[in-house]
Tab-separated table of N, CA and C in Angstrom:
chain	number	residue	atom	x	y	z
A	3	UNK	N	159.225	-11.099	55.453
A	3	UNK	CA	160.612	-10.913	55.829
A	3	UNK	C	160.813	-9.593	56.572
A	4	UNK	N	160.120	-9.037	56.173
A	4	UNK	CA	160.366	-7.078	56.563
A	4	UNK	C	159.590	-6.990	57.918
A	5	UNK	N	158.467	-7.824	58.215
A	5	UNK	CA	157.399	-7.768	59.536
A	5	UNK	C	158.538	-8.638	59.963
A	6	UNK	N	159.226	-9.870	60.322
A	6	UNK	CA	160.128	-10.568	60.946
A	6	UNK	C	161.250	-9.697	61.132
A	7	UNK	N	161.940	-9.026	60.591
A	7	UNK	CA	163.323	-8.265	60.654
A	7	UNK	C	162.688	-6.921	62.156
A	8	UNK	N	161.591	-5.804	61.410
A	8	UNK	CA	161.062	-5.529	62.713
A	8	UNK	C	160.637	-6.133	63.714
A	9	UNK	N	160.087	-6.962	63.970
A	9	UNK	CA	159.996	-7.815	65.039
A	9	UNK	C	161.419	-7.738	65.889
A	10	UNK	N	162.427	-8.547	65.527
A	10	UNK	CA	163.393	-8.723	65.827
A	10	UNK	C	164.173	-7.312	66.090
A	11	UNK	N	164.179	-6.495	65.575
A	11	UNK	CA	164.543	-5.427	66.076
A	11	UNK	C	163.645	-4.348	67.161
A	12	UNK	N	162.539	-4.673	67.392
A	12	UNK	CA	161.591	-3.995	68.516
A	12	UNK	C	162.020	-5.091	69.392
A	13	UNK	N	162.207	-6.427	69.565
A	13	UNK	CA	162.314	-7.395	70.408
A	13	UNK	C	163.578	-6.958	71.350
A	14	UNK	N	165.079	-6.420	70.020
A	14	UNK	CA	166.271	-6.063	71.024
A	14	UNK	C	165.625	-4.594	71.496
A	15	UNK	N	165.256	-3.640	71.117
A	15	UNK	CA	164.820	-2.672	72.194
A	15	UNK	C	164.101	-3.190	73.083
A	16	UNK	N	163.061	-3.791	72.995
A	16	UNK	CA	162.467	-3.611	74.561
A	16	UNK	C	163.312	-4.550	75.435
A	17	UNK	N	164.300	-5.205	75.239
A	17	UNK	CA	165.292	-6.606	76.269
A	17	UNK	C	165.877	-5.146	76.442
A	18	UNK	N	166.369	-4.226	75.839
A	18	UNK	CA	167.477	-3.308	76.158
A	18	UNK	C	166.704	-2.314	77.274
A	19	UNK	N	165.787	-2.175	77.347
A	19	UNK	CA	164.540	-1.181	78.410
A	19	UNK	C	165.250	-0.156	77.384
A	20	UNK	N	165.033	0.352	76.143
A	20	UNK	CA	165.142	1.739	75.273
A	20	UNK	C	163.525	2.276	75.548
A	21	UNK	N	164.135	3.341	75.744
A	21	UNK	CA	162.484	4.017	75.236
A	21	UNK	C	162.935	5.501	74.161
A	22	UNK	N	161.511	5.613	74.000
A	22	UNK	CA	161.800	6.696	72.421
A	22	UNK	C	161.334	7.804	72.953
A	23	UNK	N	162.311	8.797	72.525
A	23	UNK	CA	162.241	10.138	73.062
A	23	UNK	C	161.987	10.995	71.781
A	24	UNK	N	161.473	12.040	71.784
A	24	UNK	CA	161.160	13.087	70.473
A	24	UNK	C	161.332	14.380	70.596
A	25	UNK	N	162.007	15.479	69.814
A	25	UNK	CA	162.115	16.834	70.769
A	25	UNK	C	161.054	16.907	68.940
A	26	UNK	N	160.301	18.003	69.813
A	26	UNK	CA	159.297	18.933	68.555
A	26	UNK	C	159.349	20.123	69.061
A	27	UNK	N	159.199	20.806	68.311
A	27	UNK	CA	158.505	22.391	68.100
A	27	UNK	C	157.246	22.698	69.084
A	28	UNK	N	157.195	23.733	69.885
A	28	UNK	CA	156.167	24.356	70.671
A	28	UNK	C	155.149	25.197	69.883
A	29	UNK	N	154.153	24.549	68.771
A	29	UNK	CA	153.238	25.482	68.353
A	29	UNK	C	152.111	26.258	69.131
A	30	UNK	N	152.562	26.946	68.990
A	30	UNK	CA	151.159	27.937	69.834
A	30	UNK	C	149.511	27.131	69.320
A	31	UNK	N	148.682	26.611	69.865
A	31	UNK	CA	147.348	26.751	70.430
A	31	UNK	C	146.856	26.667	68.876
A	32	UNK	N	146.690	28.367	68.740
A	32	UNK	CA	145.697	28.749	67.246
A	32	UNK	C	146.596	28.412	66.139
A	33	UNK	N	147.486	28.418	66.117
A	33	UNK	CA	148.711	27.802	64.907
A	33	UNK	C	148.541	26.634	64.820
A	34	UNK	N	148.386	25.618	65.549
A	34	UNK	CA	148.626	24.433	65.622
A	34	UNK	C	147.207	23.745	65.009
A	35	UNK	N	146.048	24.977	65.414
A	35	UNK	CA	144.593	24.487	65.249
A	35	UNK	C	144.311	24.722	63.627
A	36	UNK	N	145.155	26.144	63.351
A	36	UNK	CA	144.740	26.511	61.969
A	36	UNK	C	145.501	25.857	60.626
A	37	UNK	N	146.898	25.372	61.246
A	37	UNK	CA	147.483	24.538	60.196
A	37	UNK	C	147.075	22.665	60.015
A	38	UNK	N	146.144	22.192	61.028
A	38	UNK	CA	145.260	21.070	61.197
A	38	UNK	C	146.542	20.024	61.522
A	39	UNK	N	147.745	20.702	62.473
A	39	UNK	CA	148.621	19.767	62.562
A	39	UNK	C	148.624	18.926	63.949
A	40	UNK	N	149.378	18.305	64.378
A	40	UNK	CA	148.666	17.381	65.605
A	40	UNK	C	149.990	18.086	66.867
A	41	UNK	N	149.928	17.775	68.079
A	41	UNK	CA	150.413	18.362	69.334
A	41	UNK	C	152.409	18.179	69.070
A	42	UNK	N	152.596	17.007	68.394
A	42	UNK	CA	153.712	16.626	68.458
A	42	UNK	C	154.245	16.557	67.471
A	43	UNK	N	153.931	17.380	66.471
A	43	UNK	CA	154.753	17.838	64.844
A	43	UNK	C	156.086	18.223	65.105
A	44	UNK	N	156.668	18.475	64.252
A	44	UNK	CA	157.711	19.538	63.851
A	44	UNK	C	158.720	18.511	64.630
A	45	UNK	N	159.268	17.422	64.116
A	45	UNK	CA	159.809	16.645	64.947
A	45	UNK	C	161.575	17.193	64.671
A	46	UNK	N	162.357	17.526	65.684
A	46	UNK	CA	163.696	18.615	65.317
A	46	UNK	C	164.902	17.241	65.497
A	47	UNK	N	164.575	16.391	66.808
A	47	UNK	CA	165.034	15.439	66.818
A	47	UNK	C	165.294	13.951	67.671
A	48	UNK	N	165.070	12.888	67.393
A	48	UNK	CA	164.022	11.865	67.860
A	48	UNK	C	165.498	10.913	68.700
A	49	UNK	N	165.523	10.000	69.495
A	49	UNK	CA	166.638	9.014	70.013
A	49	UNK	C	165.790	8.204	70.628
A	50	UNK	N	166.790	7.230	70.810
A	50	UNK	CA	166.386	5.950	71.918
A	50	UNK	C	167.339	5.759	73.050
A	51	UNK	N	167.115	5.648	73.949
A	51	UNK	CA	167.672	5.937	75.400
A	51	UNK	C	167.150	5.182	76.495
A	52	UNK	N	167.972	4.760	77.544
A	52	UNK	CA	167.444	3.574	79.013
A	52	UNK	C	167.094	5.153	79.813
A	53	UNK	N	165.866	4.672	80.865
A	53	UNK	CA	164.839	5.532	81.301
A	53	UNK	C	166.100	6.079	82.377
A	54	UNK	N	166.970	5.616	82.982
A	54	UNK	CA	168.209	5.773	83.960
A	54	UNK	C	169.173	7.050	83.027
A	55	UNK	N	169.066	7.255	81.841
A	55	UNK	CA	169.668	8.346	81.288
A	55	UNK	C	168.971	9.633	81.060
A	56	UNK	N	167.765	9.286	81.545
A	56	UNK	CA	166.553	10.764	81.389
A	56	UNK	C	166.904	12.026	82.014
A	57	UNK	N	167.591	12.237	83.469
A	57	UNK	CA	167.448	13.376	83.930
A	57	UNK	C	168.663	13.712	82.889
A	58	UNK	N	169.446	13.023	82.718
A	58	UNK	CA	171.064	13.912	82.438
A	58	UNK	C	170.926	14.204	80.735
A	59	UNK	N	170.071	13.373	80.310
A	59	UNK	CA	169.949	14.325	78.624
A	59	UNK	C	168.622	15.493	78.974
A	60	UNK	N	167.913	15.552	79.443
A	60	UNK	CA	167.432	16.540	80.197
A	60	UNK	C	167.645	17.526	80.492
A	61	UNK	N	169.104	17.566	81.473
A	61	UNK	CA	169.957	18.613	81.783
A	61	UNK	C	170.652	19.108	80.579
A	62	UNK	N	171.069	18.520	79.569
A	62	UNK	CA	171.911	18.584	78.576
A	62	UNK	C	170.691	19.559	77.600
A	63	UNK	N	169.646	18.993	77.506
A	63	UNK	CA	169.270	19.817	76.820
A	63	UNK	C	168.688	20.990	76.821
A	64	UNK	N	168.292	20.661	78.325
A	64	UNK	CA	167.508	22.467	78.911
A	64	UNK	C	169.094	23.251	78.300
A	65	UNK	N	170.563	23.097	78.713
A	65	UNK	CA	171.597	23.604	78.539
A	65	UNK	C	171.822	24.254	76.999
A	66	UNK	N	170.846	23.306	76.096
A	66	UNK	CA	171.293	23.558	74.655
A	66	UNK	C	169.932	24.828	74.290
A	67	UNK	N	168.862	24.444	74.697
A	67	UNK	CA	167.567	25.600	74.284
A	67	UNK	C	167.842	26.588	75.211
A	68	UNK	N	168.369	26.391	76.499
A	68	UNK	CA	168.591	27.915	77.316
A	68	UNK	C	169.842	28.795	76.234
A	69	UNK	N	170.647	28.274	75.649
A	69	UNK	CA	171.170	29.005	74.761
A	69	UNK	C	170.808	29.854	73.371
A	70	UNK	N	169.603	29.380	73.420
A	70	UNK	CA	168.672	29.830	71.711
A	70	UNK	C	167.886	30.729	72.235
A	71	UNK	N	168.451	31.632	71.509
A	71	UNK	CA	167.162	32.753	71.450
A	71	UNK	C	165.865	32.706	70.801
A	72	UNK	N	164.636	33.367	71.200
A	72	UNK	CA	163.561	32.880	70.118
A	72	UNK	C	163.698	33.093	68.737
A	73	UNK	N	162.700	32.591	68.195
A	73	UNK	CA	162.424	33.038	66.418
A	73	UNK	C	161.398	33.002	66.231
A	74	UNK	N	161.610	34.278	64.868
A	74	UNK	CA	160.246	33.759	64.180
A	74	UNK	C	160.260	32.904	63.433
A	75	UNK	N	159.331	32.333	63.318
A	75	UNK	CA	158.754	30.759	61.961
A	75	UNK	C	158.030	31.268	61.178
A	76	UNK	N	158.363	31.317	59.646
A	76	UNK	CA	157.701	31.919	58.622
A	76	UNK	C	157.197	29.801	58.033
A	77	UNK	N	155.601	29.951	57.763
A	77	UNK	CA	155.460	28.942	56.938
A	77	UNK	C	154.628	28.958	56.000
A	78	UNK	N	154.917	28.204	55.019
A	78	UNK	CA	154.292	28.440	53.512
A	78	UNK	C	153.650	27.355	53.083
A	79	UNK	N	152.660	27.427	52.680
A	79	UNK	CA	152.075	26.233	52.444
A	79	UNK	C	152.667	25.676	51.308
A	80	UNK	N	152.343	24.634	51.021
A	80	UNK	CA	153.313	24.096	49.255
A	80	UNK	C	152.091	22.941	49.172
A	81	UNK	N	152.610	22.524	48.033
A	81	UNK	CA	151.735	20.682	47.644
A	81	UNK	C	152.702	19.421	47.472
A	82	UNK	N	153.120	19.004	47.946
A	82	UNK	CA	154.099	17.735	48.070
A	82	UNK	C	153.983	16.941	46.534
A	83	UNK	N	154.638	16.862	45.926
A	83	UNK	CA	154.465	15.968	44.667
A	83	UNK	C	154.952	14.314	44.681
A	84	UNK	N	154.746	13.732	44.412
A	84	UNK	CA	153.516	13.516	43.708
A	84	UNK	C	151.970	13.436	44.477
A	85	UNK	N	151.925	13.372	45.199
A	85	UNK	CA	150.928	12.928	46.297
A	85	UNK	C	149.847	14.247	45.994
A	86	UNK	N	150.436	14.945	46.006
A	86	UNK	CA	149.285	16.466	46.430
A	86	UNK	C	148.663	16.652	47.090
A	87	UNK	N	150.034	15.983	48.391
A	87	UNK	CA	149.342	16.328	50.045
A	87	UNK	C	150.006	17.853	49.814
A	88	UNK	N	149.195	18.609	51.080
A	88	UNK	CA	148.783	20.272	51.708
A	88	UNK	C	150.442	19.945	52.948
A	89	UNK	N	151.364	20.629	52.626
A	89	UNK	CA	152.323	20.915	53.651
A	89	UNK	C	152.635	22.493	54.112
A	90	UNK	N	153.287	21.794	55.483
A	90	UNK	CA	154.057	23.674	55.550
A	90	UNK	C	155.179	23.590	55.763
A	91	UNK	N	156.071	24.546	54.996
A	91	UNK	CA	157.406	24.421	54.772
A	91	UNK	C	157.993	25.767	55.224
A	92	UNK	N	159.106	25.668	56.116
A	92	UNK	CA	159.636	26.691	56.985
A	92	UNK	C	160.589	27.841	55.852
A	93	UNK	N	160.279	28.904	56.163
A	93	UNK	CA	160.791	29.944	55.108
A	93	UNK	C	162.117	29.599	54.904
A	94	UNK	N	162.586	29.683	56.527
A	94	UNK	CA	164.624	29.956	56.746
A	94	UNK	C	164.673	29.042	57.933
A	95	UNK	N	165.078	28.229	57.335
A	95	UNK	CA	165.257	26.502	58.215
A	95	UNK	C	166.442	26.947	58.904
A	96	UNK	N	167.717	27.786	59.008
A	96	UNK	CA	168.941	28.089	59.710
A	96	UNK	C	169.030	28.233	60.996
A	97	UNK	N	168.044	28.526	61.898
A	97	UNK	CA	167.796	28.681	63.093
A	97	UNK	C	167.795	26.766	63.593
A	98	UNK	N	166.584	25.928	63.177
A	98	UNK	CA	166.376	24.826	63.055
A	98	UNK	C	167.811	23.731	62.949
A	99	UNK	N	168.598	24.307	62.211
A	99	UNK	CA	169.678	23.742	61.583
A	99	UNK	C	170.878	23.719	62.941
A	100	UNK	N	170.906	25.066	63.119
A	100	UNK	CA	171.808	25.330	64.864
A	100	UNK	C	171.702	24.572	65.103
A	101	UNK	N	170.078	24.507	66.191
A	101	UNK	CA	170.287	23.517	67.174
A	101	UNK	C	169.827	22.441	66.930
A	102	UNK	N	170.130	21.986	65.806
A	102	UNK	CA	170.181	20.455	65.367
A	102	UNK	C	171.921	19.849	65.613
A	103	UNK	N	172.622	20.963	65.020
A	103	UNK	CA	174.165	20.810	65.413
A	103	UNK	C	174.501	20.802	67.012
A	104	UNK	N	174.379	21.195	67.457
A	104	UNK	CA	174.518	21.760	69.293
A	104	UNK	C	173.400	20.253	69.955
A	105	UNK	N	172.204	19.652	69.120
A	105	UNK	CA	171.662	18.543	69.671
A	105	UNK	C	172.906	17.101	69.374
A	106	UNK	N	173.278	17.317	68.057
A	106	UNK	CA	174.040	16.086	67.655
A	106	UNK	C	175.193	15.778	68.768
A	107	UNK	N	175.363	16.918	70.180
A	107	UNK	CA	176.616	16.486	70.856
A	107	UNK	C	175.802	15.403	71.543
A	108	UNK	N	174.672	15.478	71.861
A	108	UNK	CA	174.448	13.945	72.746
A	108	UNK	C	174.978	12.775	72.317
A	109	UNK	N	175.297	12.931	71.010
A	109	UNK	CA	175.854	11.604	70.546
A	109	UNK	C	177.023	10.770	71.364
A	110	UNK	N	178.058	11.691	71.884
A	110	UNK	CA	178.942	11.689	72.953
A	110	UNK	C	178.090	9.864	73.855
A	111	UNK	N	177.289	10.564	74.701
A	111	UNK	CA	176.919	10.019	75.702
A	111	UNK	C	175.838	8.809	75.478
A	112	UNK	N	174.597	9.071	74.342
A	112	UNK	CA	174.127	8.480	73.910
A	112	UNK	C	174.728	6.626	73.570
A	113	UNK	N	175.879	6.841	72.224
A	113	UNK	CA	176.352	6.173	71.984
A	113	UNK	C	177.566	5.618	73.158
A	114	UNK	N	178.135	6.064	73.739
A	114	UNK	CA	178.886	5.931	74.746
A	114	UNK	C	177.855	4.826	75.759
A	115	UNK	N	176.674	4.882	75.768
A	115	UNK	CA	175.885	4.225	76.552
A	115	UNK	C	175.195	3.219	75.825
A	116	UNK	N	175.620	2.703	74.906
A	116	UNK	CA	175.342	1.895	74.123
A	116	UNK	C	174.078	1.653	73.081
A	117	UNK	N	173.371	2.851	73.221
A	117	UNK	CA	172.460	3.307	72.929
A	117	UNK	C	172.450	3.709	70.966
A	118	UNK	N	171.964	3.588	70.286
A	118	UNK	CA	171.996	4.129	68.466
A	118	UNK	C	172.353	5.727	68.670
A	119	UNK	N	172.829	6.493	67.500
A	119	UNK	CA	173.218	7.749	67.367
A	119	UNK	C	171.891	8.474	67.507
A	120	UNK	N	171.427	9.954	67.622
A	120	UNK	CA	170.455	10.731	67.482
A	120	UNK	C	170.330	10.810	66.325
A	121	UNK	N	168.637	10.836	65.988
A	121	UNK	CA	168.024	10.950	64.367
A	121	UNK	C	167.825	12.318	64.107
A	122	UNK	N	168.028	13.319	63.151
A	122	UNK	CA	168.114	14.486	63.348
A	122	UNK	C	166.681	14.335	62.467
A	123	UNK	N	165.465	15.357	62.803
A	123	UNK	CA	164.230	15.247	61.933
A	123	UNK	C	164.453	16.632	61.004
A	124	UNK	N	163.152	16.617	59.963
A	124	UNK	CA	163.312	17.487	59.243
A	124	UNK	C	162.251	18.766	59.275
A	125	UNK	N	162.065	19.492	60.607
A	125	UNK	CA	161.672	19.825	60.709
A	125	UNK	C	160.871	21.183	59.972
A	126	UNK	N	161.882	21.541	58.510
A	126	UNK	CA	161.465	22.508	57.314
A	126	UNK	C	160.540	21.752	56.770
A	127	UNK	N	159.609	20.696	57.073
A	127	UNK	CA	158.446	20.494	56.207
A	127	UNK	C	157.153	19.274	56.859
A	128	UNK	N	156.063	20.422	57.470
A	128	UNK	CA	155.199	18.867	58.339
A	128	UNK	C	153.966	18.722	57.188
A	129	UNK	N	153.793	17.906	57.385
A	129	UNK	CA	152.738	17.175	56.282
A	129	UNK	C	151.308	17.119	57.113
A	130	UNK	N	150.029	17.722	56.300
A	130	UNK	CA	148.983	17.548	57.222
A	130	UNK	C	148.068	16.074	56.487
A	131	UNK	N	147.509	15.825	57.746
A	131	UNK	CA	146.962	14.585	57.169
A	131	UNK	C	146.037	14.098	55.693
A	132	UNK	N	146.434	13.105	55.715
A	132	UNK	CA	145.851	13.006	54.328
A	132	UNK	C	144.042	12.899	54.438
A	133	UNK	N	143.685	12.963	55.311
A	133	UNK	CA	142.156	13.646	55.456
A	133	UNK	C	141.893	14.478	54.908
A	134	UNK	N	143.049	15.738	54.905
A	134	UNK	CA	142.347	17.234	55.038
A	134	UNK	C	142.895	17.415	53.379
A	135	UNK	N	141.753	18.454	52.989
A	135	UNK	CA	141.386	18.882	51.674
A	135	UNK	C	142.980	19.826	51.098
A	136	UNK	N	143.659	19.368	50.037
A	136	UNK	CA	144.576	20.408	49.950
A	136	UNK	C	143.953	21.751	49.909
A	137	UNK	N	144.094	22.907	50.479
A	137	UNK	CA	143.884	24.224	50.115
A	137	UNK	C	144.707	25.029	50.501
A	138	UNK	N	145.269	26.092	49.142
A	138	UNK	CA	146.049	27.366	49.680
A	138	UNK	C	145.770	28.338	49.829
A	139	UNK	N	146.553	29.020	51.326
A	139	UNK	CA	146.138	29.307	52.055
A	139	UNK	C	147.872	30.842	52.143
A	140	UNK	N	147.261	31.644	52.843
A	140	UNK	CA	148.924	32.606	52.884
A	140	UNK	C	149.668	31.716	54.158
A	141	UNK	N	150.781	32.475	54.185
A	141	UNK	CA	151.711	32.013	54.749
A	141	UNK	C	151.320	32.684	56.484
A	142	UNK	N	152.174	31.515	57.615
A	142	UNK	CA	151.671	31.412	58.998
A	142	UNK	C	152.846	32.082	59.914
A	143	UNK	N	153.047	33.214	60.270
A	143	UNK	CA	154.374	33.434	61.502
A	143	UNK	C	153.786	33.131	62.903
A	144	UNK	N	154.844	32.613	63.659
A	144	UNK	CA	154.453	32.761	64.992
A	144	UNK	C	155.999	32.596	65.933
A	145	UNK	N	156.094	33.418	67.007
A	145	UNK	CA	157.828	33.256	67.487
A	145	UNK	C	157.416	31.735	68.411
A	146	UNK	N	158.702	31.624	68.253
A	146	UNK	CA	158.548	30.025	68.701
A	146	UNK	C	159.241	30.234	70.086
A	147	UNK	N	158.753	29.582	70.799
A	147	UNK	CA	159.527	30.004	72.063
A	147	UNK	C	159.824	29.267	72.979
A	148	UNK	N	159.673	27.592	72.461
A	148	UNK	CA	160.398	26.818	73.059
A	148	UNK	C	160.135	25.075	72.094
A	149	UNK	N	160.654	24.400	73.077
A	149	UNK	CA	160.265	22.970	72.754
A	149	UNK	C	159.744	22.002	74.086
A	150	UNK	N	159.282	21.087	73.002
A	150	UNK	CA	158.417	20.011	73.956
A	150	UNK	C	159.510	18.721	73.695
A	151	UNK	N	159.664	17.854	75.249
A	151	UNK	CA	160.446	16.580	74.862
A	151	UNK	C	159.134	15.869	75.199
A	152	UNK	N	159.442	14.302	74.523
A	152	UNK	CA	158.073	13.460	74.350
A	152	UNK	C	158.574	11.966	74.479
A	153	UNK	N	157.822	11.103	75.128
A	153	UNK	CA	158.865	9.666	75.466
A	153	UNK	C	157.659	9.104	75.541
A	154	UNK	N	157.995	7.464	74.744
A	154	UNK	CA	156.744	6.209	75.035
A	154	UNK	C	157.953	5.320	75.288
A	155	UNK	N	157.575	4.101	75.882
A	155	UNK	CA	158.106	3.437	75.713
A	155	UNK	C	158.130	2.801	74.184
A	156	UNK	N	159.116	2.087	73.822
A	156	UNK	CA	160.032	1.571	72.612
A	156	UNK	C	158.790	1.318	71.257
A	157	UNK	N	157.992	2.625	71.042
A	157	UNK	CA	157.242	2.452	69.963
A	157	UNK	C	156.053	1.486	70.489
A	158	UNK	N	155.538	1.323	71.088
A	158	UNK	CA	154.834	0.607	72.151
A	158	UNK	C	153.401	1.287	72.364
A	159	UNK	N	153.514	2.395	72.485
A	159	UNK	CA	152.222	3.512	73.241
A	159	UNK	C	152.126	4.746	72.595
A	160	UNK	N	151.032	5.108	73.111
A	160	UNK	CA	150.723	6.611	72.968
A	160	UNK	C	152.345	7.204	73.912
A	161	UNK	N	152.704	9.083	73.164
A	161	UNK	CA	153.881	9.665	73.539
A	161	UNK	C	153.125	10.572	74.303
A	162	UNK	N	153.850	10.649	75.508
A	162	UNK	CA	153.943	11.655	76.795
A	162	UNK	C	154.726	12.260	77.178
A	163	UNK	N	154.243	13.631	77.301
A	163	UNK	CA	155.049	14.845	77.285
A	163	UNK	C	155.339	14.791	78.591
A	164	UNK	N	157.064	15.119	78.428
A	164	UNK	CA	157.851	14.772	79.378
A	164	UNK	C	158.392	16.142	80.233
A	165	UNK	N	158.768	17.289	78.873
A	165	UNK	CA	158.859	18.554	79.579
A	165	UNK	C	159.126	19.239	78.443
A	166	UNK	N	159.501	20.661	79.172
A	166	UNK	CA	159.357	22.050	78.061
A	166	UNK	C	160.459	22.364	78.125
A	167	UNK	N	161.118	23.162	77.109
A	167	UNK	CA	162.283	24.105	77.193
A	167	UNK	C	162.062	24.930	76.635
A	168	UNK	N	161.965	25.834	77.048
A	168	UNK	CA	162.107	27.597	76.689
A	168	UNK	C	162.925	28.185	75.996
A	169	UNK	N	162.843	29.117	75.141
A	169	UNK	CA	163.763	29.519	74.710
A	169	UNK	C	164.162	31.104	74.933
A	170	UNK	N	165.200	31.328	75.015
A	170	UNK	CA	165.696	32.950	75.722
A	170	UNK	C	164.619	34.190	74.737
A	171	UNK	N	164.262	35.627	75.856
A	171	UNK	CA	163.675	36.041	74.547
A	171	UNK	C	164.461	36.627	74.356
């Protein structure tokens, strides 16, 4: 019943031409290598959108990260219960939280275009794969200094990075 219901709901996205867009976190290189997390973590916040609405949430959003100043990212490792998967959990999620508020205006246009509301992610906590050995470890800073947007078509493919936004220093 649950494989039929998805079905049917990937079936109306792709008749609709939606494709899936993702804004994440810009981890630096050695951060990204030493916390064993993958290119497109830290997911801040995810939508579905017709490829004809790309430049103008685009514009909208370079508009929203040209307003953020950088930060630092304090992260702590923890153990997820019950599981006793190895996570990292953001010291002071408030920065994160902003421009999660200042992202939710796409909703405006999004939904206006007939499109579902924006999914806001939770970006205070990425989970490393369940491969890797829990071990603790001290805590990771690094200033963050922008974001990556990321689009496949409708859950369909591998995600391709679409562009960067910077953030003010």
């Amino acid at each position: 019943m649950a494989t039929a219901m998805a079905e049917v709901i990937s079936n109306k996205r792709t008749a609709r031409n939606w494709w899936h867009y993702w804004l994440t976190v810009q981890l630096p290189g050695e951060v990204r290598d030493r916390l064993l997390l993958p290119a497109q973590a830290g997911c801040v916040a995810s939508f579905l959108a017709r490829e004809g609405m790309e430049d103008t949430l685009i514009r909208w959003m370079q508009r929203i990260c040209s307003t953020q100043h950088q930060w630092m990212v304090t992260l702590d490792p923890v153990i997820s219960e019950p599981e006793g998967r190895l996570c990292w959990q953001v010291r002071d999620p408030v920065h994160f939280q902003l421009l999660q508020q200042q992202l939710s205006s796409l909703n405006t246009y999004l939904q206006g275009s007939d499109c579902p509301a924006i999914q806001l992610g939770q970006p205070v906590q990425w989970r490393v794969a369940e491969s890797v050995e829990p071990q603790r470890g001290g805590s990771i800073q690094f200033m963050l200094q922008g974001m990556v947007l990321f689009r496949r078509a409708c859950y369909a493919e591998e995600g391709k990075q679409i562009t960067f936004f910077g953030l003010r220093p």
